[in-house]
Short mmCIF file of C-alpha atoms and ligand atoms in Angstrom, two decimals:
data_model
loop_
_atom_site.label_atom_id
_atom_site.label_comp_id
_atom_site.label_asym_id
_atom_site.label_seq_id
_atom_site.Cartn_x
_atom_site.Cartn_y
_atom_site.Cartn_z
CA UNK O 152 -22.68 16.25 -7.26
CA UNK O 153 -20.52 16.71 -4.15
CA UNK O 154 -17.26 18.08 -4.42
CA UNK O 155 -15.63 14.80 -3.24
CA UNK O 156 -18.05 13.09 -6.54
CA UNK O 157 -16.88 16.36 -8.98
CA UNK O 158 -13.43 15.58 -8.06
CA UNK O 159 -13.47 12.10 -8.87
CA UNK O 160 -15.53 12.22 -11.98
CA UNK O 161 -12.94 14.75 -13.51
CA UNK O 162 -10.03 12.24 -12.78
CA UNK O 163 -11.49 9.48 -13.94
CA UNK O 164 -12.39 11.39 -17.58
CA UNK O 165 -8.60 12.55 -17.42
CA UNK O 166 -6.36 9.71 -16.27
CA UNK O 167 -5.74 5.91 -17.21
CA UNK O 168 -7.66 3.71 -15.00
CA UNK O 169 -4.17 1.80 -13.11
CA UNK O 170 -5.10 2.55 -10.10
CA UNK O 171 -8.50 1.69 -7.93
CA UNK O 172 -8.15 4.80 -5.39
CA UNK O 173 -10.68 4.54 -2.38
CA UNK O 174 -13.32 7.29 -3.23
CA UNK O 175 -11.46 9.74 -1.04
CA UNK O 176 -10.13 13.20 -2.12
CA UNK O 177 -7.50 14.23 0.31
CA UNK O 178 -6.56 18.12 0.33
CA UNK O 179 -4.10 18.16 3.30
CA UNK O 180 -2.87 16.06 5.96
CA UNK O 181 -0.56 16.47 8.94
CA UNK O 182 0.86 13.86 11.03
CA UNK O 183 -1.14 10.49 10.80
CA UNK O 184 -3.82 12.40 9.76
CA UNK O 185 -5.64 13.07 6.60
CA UNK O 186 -8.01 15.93 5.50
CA UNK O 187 -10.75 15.30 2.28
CA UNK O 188 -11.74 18.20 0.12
CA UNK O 189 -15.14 18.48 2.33
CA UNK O 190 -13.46 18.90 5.66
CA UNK O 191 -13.67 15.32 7.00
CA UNK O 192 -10.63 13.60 8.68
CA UNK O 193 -9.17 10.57 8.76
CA UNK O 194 -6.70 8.38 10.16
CA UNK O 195 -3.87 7.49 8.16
CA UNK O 196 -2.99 3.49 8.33
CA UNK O 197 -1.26 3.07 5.13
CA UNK O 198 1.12 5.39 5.45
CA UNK O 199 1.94 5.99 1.57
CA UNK O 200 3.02 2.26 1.06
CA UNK O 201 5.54 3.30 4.05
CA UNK O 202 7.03 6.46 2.27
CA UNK O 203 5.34 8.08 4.69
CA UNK O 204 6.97 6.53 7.80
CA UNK O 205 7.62 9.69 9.57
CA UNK O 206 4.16 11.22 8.64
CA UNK O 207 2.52 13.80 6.91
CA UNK O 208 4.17 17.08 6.96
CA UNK O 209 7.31 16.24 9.19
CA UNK O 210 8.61 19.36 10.40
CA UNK O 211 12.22 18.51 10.39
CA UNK O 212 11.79 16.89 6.81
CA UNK O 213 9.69 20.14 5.36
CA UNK O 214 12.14 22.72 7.23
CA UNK O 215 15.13 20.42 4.96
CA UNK O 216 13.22 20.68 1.77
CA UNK O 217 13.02 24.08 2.04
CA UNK O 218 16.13 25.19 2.87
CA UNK O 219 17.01 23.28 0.04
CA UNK O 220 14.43 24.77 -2.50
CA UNK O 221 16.26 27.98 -1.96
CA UNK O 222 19.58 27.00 -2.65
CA UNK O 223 19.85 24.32 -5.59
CA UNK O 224 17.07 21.88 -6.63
CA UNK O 225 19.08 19.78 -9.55
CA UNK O 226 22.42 19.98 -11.22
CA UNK O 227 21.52 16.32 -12.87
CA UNK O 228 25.45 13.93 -12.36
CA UNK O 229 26.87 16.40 -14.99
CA UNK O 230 28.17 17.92 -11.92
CA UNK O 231 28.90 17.68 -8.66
CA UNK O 232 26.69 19.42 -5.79
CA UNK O 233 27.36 19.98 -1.87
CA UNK O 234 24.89 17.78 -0.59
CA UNK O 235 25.87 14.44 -2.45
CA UNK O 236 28.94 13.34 -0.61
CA UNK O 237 26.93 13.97 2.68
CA UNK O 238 24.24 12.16 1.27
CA UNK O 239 26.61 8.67 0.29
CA UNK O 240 28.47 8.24 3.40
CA UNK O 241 25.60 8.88 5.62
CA UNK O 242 23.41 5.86 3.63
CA UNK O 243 26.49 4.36 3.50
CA UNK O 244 26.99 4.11 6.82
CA UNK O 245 23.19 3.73 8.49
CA UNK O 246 23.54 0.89 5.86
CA UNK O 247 27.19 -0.43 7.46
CA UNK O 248 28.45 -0.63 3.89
CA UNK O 249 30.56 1.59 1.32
CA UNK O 250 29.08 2.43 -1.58
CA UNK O 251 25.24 3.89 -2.77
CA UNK O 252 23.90 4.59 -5.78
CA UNK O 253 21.33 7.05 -5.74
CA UNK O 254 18.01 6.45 -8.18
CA UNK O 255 14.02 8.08 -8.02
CA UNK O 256 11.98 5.34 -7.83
CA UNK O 257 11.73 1.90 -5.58
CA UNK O 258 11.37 0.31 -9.33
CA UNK O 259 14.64 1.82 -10.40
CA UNK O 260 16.69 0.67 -7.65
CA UNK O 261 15.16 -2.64 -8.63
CA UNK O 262 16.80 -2.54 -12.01
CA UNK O 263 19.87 -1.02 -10.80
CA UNK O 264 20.53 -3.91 -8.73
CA UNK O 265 19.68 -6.13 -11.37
CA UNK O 266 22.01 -4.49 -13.52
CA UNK O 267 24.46 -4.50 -10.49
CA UNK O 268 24.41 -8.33 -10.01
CA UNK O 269 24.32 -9.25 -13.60
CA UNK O 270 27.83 -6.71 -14.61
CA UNK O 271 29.28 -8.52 -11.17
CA UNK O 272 28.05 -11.39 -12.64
CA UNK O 273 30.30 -11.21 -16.12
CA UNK O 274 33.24 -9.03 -14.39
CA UNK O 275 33.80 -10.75 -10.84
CA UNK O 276 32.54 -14.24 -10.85
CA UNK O 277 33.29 -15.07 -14.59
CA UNK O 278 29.76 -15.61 -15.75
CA UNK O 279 30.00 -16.88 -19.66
CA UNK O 280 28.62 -13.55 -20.80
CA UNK O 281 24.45 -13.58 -21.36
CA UNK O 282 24.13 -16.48 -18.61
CA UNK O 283 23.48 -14.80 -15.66
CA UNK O 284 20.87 -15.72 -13.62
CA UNK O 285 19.05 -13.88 -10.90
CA UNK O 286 16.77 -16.47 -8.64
CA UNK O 287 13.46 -14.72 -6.93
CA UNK O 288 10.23 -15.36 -4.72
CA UNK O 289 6.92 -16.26 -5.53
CA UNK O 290 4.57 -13.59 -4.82
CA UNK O 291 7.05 -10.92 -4.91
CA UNK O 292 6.76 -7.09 -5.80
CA UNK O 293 9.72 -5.33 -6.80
CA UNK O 294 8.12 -3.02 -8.83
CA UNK O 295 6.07 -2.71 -12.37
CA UNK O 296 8.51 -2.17 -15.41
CA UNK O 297 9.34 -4.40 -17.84
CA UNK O 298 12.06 -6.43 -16.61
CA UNK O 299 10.41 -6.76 -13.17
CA UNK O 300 7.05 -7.61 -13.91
CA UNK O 301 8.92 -10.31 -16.51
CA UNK O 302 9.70 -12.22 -12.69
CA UNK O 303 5.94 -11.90 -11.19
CA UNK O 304 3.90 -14.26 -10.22
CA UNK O 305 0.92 -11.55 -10.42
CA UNK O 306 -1.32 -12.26 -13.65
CA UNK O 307 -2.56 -8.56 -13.17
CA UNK O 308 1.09 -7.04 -12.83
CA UNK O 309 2.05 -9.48 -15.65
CA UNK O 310 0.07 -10.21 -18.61
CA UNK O 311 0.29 -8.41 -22.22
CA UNK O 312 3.02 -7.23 -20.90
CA UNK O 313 5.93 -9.41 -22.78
CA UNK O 314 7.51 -10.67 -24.18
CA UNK O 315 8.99 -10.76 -21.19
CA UNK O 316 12.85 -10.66 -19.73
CA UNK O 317 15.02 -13.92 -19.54
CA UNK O 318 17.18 -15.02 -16.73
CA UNK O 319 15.34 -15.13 -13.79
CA UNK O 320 13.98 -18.00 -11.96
CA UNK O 321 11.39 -18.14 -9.35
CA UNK O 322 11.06 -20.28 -6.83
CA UNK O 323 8.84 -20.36 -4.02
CA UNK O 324 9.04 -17.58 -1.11
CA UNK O 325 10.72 -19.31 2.44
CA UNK O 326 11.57 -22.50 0.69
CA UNK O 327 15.51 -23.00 1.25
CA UNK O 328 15.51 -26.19 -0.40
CA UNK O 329 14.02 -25.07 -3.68
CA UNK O 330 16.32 -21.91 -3.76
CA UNK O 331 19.36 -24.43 -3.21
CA UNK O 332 18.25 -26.53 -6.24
CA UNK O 333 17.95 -23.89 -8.45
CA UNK O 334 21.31 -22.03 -7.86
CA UNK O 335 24.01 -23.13 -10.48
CA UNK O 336 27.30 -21.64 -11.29
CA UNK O 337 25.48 -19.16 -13.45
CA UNK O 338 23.90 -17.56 -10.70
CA UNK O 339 24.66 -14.44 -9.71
CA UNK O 340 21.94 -13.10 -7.17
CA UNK O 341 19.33 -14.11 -4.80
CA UNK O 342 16.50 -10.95 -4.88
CA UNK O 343 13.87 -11.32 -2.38
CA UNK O 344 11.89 -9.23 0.06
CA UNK O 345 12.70 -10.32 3.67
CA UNK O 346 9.00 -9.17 4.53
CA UNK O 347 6.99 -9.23 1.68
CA UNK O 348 4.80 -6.29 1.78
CA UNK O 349 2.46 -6.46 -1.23
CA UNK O 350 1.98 -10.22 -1.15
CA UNK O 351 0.17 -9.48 2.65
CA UNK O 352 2.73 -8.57 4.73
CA UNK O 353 4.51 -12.63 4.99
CA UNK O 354 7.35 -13.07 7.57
CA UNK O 355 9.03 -16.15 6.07
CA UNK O 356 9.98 -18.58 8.29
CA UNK O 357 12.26 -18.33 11.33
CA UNK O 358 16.25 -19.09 9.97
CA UNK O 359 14.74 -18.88 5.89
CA UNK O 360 16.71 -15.17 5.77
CA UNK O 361 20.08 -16.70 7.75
CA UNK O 362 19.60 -19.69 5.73
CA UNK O 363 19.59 -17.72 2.18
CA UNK O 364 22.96 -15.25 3.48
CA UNK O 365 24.78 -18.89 4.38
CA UNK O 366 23.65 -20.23 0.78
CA UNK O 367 24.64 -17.06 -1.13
CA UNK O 368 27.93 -16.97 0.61
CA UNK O 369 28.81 -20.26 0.45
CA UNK O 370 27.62 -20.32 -3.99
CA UNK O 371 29.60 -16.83 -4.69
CA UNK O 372 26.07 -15.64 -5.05
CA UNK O 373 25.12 -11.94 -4.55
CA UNK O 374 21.98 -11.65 -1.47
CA UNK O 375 19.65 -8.35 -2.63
CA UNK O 376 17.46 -7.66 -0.06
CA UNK O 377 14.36 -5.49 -1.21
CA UNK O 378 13.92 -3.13 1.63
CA UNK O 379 12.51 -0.71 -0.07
CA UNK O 380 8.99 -1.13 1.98
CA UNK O 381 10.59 -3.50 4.86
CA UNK O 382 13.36 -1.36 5.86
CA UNK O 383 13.95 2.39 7.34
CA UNK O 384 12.01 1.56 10.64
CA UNK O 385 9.19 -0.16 9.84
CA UNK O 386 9.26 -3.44 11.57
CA UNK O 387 10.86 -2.08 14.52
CA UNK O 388 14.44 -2.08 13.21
CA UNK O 389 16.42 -0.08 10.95
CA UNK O 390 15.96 -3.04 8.35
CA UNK O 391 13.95 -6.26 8.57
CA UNK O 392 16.57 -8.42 8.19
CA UNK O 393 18.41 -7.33 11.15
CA UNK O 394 15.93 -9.10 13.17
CA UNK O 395 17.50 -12.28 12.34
CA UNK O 396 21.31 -10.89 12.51
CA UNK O 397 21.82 -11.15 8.95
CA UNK O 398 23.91 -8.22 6.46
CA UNK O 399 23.28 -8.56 2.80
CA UNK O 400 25.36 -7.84 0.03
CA UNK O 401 23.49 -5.36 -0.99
CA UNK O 402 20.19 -3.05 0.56
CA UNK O 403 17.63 -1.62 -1.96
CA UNK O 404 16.01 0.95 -0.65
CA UNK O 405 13.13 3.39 -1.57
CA UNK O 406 10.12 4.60 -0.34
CA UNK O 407 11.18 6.45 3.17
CA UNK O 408 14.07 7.41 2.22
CA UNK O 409 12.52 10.74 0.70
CA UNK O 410 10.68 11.25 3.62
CA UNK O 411 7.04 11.20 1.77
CA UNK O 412 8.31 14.25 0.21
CA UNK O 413 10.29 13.81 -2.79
CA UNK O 414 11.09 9.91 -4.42
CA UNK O 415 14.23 9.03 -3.37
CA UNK O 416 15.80 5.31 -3.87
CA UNK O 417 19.51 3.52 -4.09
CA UNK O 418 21.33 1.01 -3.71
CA UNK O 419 23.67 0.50 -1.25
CA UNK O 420 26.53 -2.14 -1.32
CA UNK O 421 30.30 -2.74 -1.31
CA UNK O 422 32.99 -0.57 -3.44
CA UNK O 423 34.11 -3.83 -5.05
CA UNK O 424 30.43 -4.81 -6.05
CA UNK O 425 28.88 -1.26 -6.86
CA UNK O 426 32.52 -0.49 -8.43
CA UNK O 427 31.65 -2.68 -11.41
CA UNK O 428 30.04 0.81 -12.59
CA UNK O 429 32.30 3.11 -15.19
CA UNK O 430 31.11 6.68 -16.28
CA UNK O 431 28.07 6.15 -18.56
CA UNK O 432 26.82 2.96 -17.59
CA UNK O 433 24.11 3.76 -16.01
CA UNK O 434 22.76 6.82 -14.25
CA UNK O 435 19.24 8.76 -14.06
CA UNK O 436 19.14 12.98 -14.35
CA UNK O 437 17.37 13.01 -10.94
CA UNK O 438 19.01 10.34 -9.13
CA UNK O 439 20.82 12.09 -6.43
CA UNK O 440 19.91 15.55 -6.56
CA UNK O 441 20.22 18.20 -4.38
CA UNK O 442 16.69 18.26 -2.98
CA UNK O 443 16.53 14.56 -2.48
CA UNK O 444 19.74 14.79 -0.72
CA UNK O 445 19.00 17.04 1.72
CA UNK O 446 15.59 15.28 2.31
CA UNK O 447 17.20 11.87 2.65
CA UNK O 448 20.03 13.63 4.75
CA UNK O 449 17.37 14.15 7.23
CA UNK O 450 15.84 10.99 6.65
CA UNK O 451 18.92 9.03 7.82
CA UNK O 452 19.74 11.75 10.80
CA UNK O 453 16.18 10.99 12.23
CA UNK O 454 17.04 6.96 11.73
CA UNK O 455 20.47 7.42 13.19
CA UNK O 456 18.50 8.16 16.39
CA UNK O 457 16.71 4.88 17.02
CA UNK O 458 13.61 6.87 17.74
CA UNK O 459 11.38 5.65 15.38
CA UNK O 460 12.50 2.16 15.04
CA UNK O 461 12.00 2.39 18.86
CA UNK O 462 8.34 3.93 18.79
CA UNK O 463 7.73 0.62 15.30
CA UNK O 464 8.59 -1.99 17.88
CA UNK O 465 6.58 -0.90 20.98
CA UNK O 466 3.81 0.54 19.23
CA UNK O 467 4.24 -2.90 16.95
CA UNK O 468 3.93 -4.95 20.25
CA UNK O 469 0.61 -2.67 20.94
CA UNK O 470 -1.45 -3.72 17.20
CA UNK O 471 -0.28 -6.87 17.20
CA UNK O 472 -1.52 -8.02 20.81
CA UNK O 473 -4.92 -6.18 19.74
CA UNK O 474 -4.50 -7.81 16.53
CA UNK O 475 -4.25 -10.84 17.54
CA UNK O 476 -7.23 -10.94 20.42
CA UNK O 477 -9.60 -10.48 16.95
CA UNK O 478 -8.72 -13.88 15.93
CA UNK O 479 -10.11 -16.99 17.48
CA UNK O 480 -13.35 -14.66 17.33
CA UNK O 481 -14.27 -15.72 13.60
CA UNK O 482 -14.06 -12.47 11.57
CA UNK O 483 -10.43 -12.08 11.31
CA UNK O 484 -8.64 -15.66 10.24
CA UNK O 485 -4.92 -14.63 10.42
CA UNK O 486 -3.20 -11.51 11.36
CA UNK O 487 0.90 -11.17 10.01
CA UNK O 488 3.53 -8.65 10.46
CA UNK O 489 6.53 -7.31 12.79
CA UNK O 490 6.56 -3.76 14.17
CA UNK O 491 4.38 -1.38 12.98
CA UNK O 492 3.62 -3.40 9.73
CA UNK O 493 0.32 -6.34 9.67
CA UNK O 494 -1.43 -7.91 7.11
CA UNK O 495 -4.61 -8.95 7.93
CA UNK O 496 -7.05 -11.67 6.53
CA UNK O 497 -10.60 -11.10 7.23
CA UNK O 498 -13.44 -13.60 6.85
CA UNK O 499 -14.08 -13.76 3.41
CA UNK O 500 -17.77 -13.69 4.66
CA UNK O 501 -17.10 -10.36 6.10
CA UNK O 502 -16.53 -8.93 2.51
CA UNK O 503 -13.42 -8.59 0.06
CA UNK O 504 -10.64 -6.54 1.52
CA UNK O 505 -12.13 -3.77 -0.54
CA UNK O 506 -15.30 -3.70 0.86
CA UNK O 507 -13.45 -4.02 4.42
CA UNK O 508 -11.85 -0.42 3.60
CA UNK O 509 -14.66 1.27 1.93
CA UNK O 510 -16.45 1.00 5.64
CA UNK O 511 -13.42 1.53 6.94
CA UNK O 512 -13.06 4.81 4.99
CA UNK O 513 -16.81 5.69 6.25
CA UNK O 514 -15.09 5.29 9.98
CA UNK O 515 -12.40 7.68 8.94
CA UNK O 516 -9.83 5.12 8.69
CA UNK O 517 -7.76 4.41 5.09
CA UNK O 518 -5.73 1.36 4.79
CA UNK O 519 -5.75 -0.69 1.46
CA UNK O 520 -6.71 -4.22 0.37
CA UNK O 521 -4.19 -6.66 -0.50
CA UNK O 522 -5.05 -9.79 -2.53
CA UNK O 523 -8.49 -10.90 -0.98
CA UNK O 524 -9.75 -10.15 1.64
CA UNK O 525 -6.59 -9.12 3.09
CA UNK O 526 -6.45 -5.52 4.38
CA UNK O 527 -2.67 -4.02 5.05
CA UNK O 528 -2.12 -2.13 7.94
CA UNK O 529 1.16 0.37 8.30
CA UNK O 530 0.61 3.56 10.28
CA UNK O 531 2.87 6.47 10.09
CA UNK O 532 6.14 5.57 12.70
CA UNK O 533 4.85 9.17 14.43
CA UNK O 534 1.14 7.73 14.94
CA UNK O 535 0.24 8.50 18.73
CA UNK O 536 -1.07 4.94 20.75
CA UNK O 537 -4.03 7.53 21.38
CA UNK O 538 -4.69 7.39 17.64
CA UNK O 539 -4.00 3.69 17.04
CA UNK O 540 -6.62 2.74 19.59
CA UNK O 541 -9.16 4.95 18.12
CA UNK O 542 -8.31 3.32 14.78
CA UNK O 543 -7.83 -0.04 15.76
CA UNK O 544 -11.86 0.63 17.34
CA UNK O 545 -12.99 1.18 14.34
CA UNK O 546 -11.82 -1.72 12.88
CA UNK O 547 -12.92 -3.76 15.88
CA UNK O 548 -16.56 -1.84 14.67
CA UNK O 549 -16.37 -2.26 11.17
CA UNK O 550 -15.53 -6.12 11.60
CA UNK O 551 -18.39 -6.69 14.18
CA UNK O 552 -21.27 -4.51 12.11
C1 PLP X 146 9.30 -4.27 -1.91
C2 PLP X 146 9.06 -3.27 -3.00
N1 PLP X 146 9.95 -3.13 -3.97
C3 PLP X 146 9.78 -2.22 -4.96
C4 PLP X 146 8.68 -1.41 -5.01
C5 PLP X 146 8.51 -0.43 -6.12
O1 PLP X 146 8.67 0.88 -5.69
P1 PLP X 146 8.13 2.10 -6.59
O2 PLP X 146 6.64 2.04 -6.57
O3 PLP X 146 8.67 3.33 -5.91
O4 PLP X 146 8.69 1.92 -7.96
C6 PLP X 146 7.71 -1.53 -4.00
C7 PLP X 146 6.49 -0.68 -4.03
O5 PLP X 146 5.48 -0.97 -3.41
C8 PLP X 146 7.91 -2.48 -2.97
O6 PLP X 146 7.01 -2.63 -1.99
#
């Protein structure tokens, strides 16, 4: 057996089966640029899910975490730490709000907004207490425990999971109308995506996002935008929604913020809606620590730059004009996305989206299926156009073979 085989056949005897990794071993990567046990390279287009926005081994970001290692990892909330304050009013003010609370995972910060909206829910707006209500999209993906899945439309993410978590209702993704209908005085949150990633990379419809913030404001109703794969540069602005001109009540973020080096997530909101929180309510031992401080500090110094939201939108112009000269041709039937972000449906004929990245792995190219035969594509923000070209022939090669 190859090493790449002996590799594989020793994880697969040693770890559940939740994931369906392409048959890839990767041993070290740099930049957009990934390196297999065997020596063979490839190009990057997934980009960790967009944790890795700045790319693989950022110097600035790996110079951060080190410092850090040498000084103080974790000191859990027990105490206070000299990176933390730094750490809250810089998200705090990238965001343009007042208050963050820092979590691990994208899936926490999920719940803690949940948990957010529903205490708001009971404290602020007077909720009769177990009533609360939190509407959501169709096709959504917040995340994978309990409580989430509990608001999925996804029969895999979903079933034998339950019983499952009340008060949420679902109605469908970029339909005004139906959201509308189903907000009552109970209601204390809208939670939606303003791209959704997972479900193909959909761009609701233009004025849907302004549209929701007018409805939420106008019903007392909290707007949670999931930006936890959206946001932090990846569609060519800081956060999707502020291509339409529209603030939320409250950002969740994840993913980027630790830089593709250490999980960092929170939520970020106002000091009358985060304040809801007193000691003991809620909390994680890792949420906020040192190391993912001084990561995320980075994180939002590079941001605070423009740079790479910059380098998402021009490069983003670049794929999606090449993108889009592959349809009309018959193997690709719709290409979606904004900035450096598309989802891409291939001719079913062509082969699931599966089969679409296994030869695109063979090309030295990994991006990941989606639903179908929907392949995702999200670079690294540092990708060079030299590189996207070369990858963007190989999917031009893979598609005509
Ligand atoms: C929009 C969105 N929310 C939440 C999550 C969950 O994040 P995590 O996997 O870090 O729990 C994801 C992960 O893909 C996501 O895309």
């Amino acid at each position: 057996m190859s090493t790449t085989e002996t590799a594989i056949a020793s994880a697969e005897a040693h770890s559940a089966h939740n994931y369906h990794p392409l048959p890839v071993v990767v041993a070290t990567a740099d930049g957009a640029w990934m390196t297999d046990v065997e020596g063979r390279r490839y190009l990057d287009l997934l980009a960790g899910y967009s944790a890795l926005n700045f790319g693989h081994g950022n110097r600035r970001l790996i110079d951060a975490a080190k410092a850090q290692l040498e000084r103080v990892t974790l000191t859990s909330r027990a105490f206070h730490h000299d990176r933390f304050a730094d750490f809250c009013t810089e998200l705090a003010a990238l965001c343009g709000m007042e208050t963050v609370l820092p979590m691990n995972t994208g899936a926490e910060a999920v719940e803690t907004a949940v948990k957010t909206a529903r205490k708001w829910g009971y404290r602020v707006k007077g909720v009769p207490d177990g009533m609360a209500k939190i509407i959501v999209a169709s096709d959504n993906f917040h995340g994978r425990t309990t409580t989430i899945v509990s608001f999925s439309t996804d029969p895999e993410a979903r079933a034998d999971f339950g019983p499952y978590t009340p008060g949420f209702e679902i109605v469908p993704y970029g339909d005004l109308t139906a959201m509308r209908e189903a907000m009552t005085e109970n209601t204390v949150a809208v939670l939606i995506e303003p791209v959704q990633g997972e479900a193909g990379v959909l761009v609701p419809p233009a004025g849907y996002l302004p549209g929701v913030r007018e409805l939420t404001r106008e019903r007392n109703v909290l707007f949670i935008a999931d930006e936890i794969q959206s946001g932090l540069g990846r569609t060519g602005k800081t956060f999707a929604l502020d291509h339409e001109g529209v603030v939320p009540d409250m950002y969740v973020l994840g993913k980027a913020l630790g830089g593709g080096v250490v999980p960092v997530s929170a939520v970020v909101s106002s000091a009358d809606v985060l304040g809801v929180f007193r000691p003991g309510e809620h909390g994680s031992t890792f949420g906020g620590n040192p190391l993912a401080c001084a990561v995320a500090l980075e994180v939002i110094a590079m941001l605070r730059t423009g740079e790479y939201q910059q380098r998402a939108a021009e490069l983003g112009d670049h794929l999606h004009r090449e993108l889009g000269l592959l349809t009309g041709g018959g193997a690709v039937e719709a290409v979606r996305g904004r900035g450096l972000w598309a989802g891409v449906d291939v001719a079913p004929a062509l082969g699931t989206g599966r089969e679409i990245s296994e030869k695109l792995m063979e090309q030295g190219v990994l991006v990941k299926d989606t639903h179908g035969s929907t392949i995702r594509i999200a670079p690294p923000l540092v990708i060079s156009k030299e590189d996207l070209d070369w990858g963007l022939d190989r999917l031009r090669a893979v598609l005509s073979a």
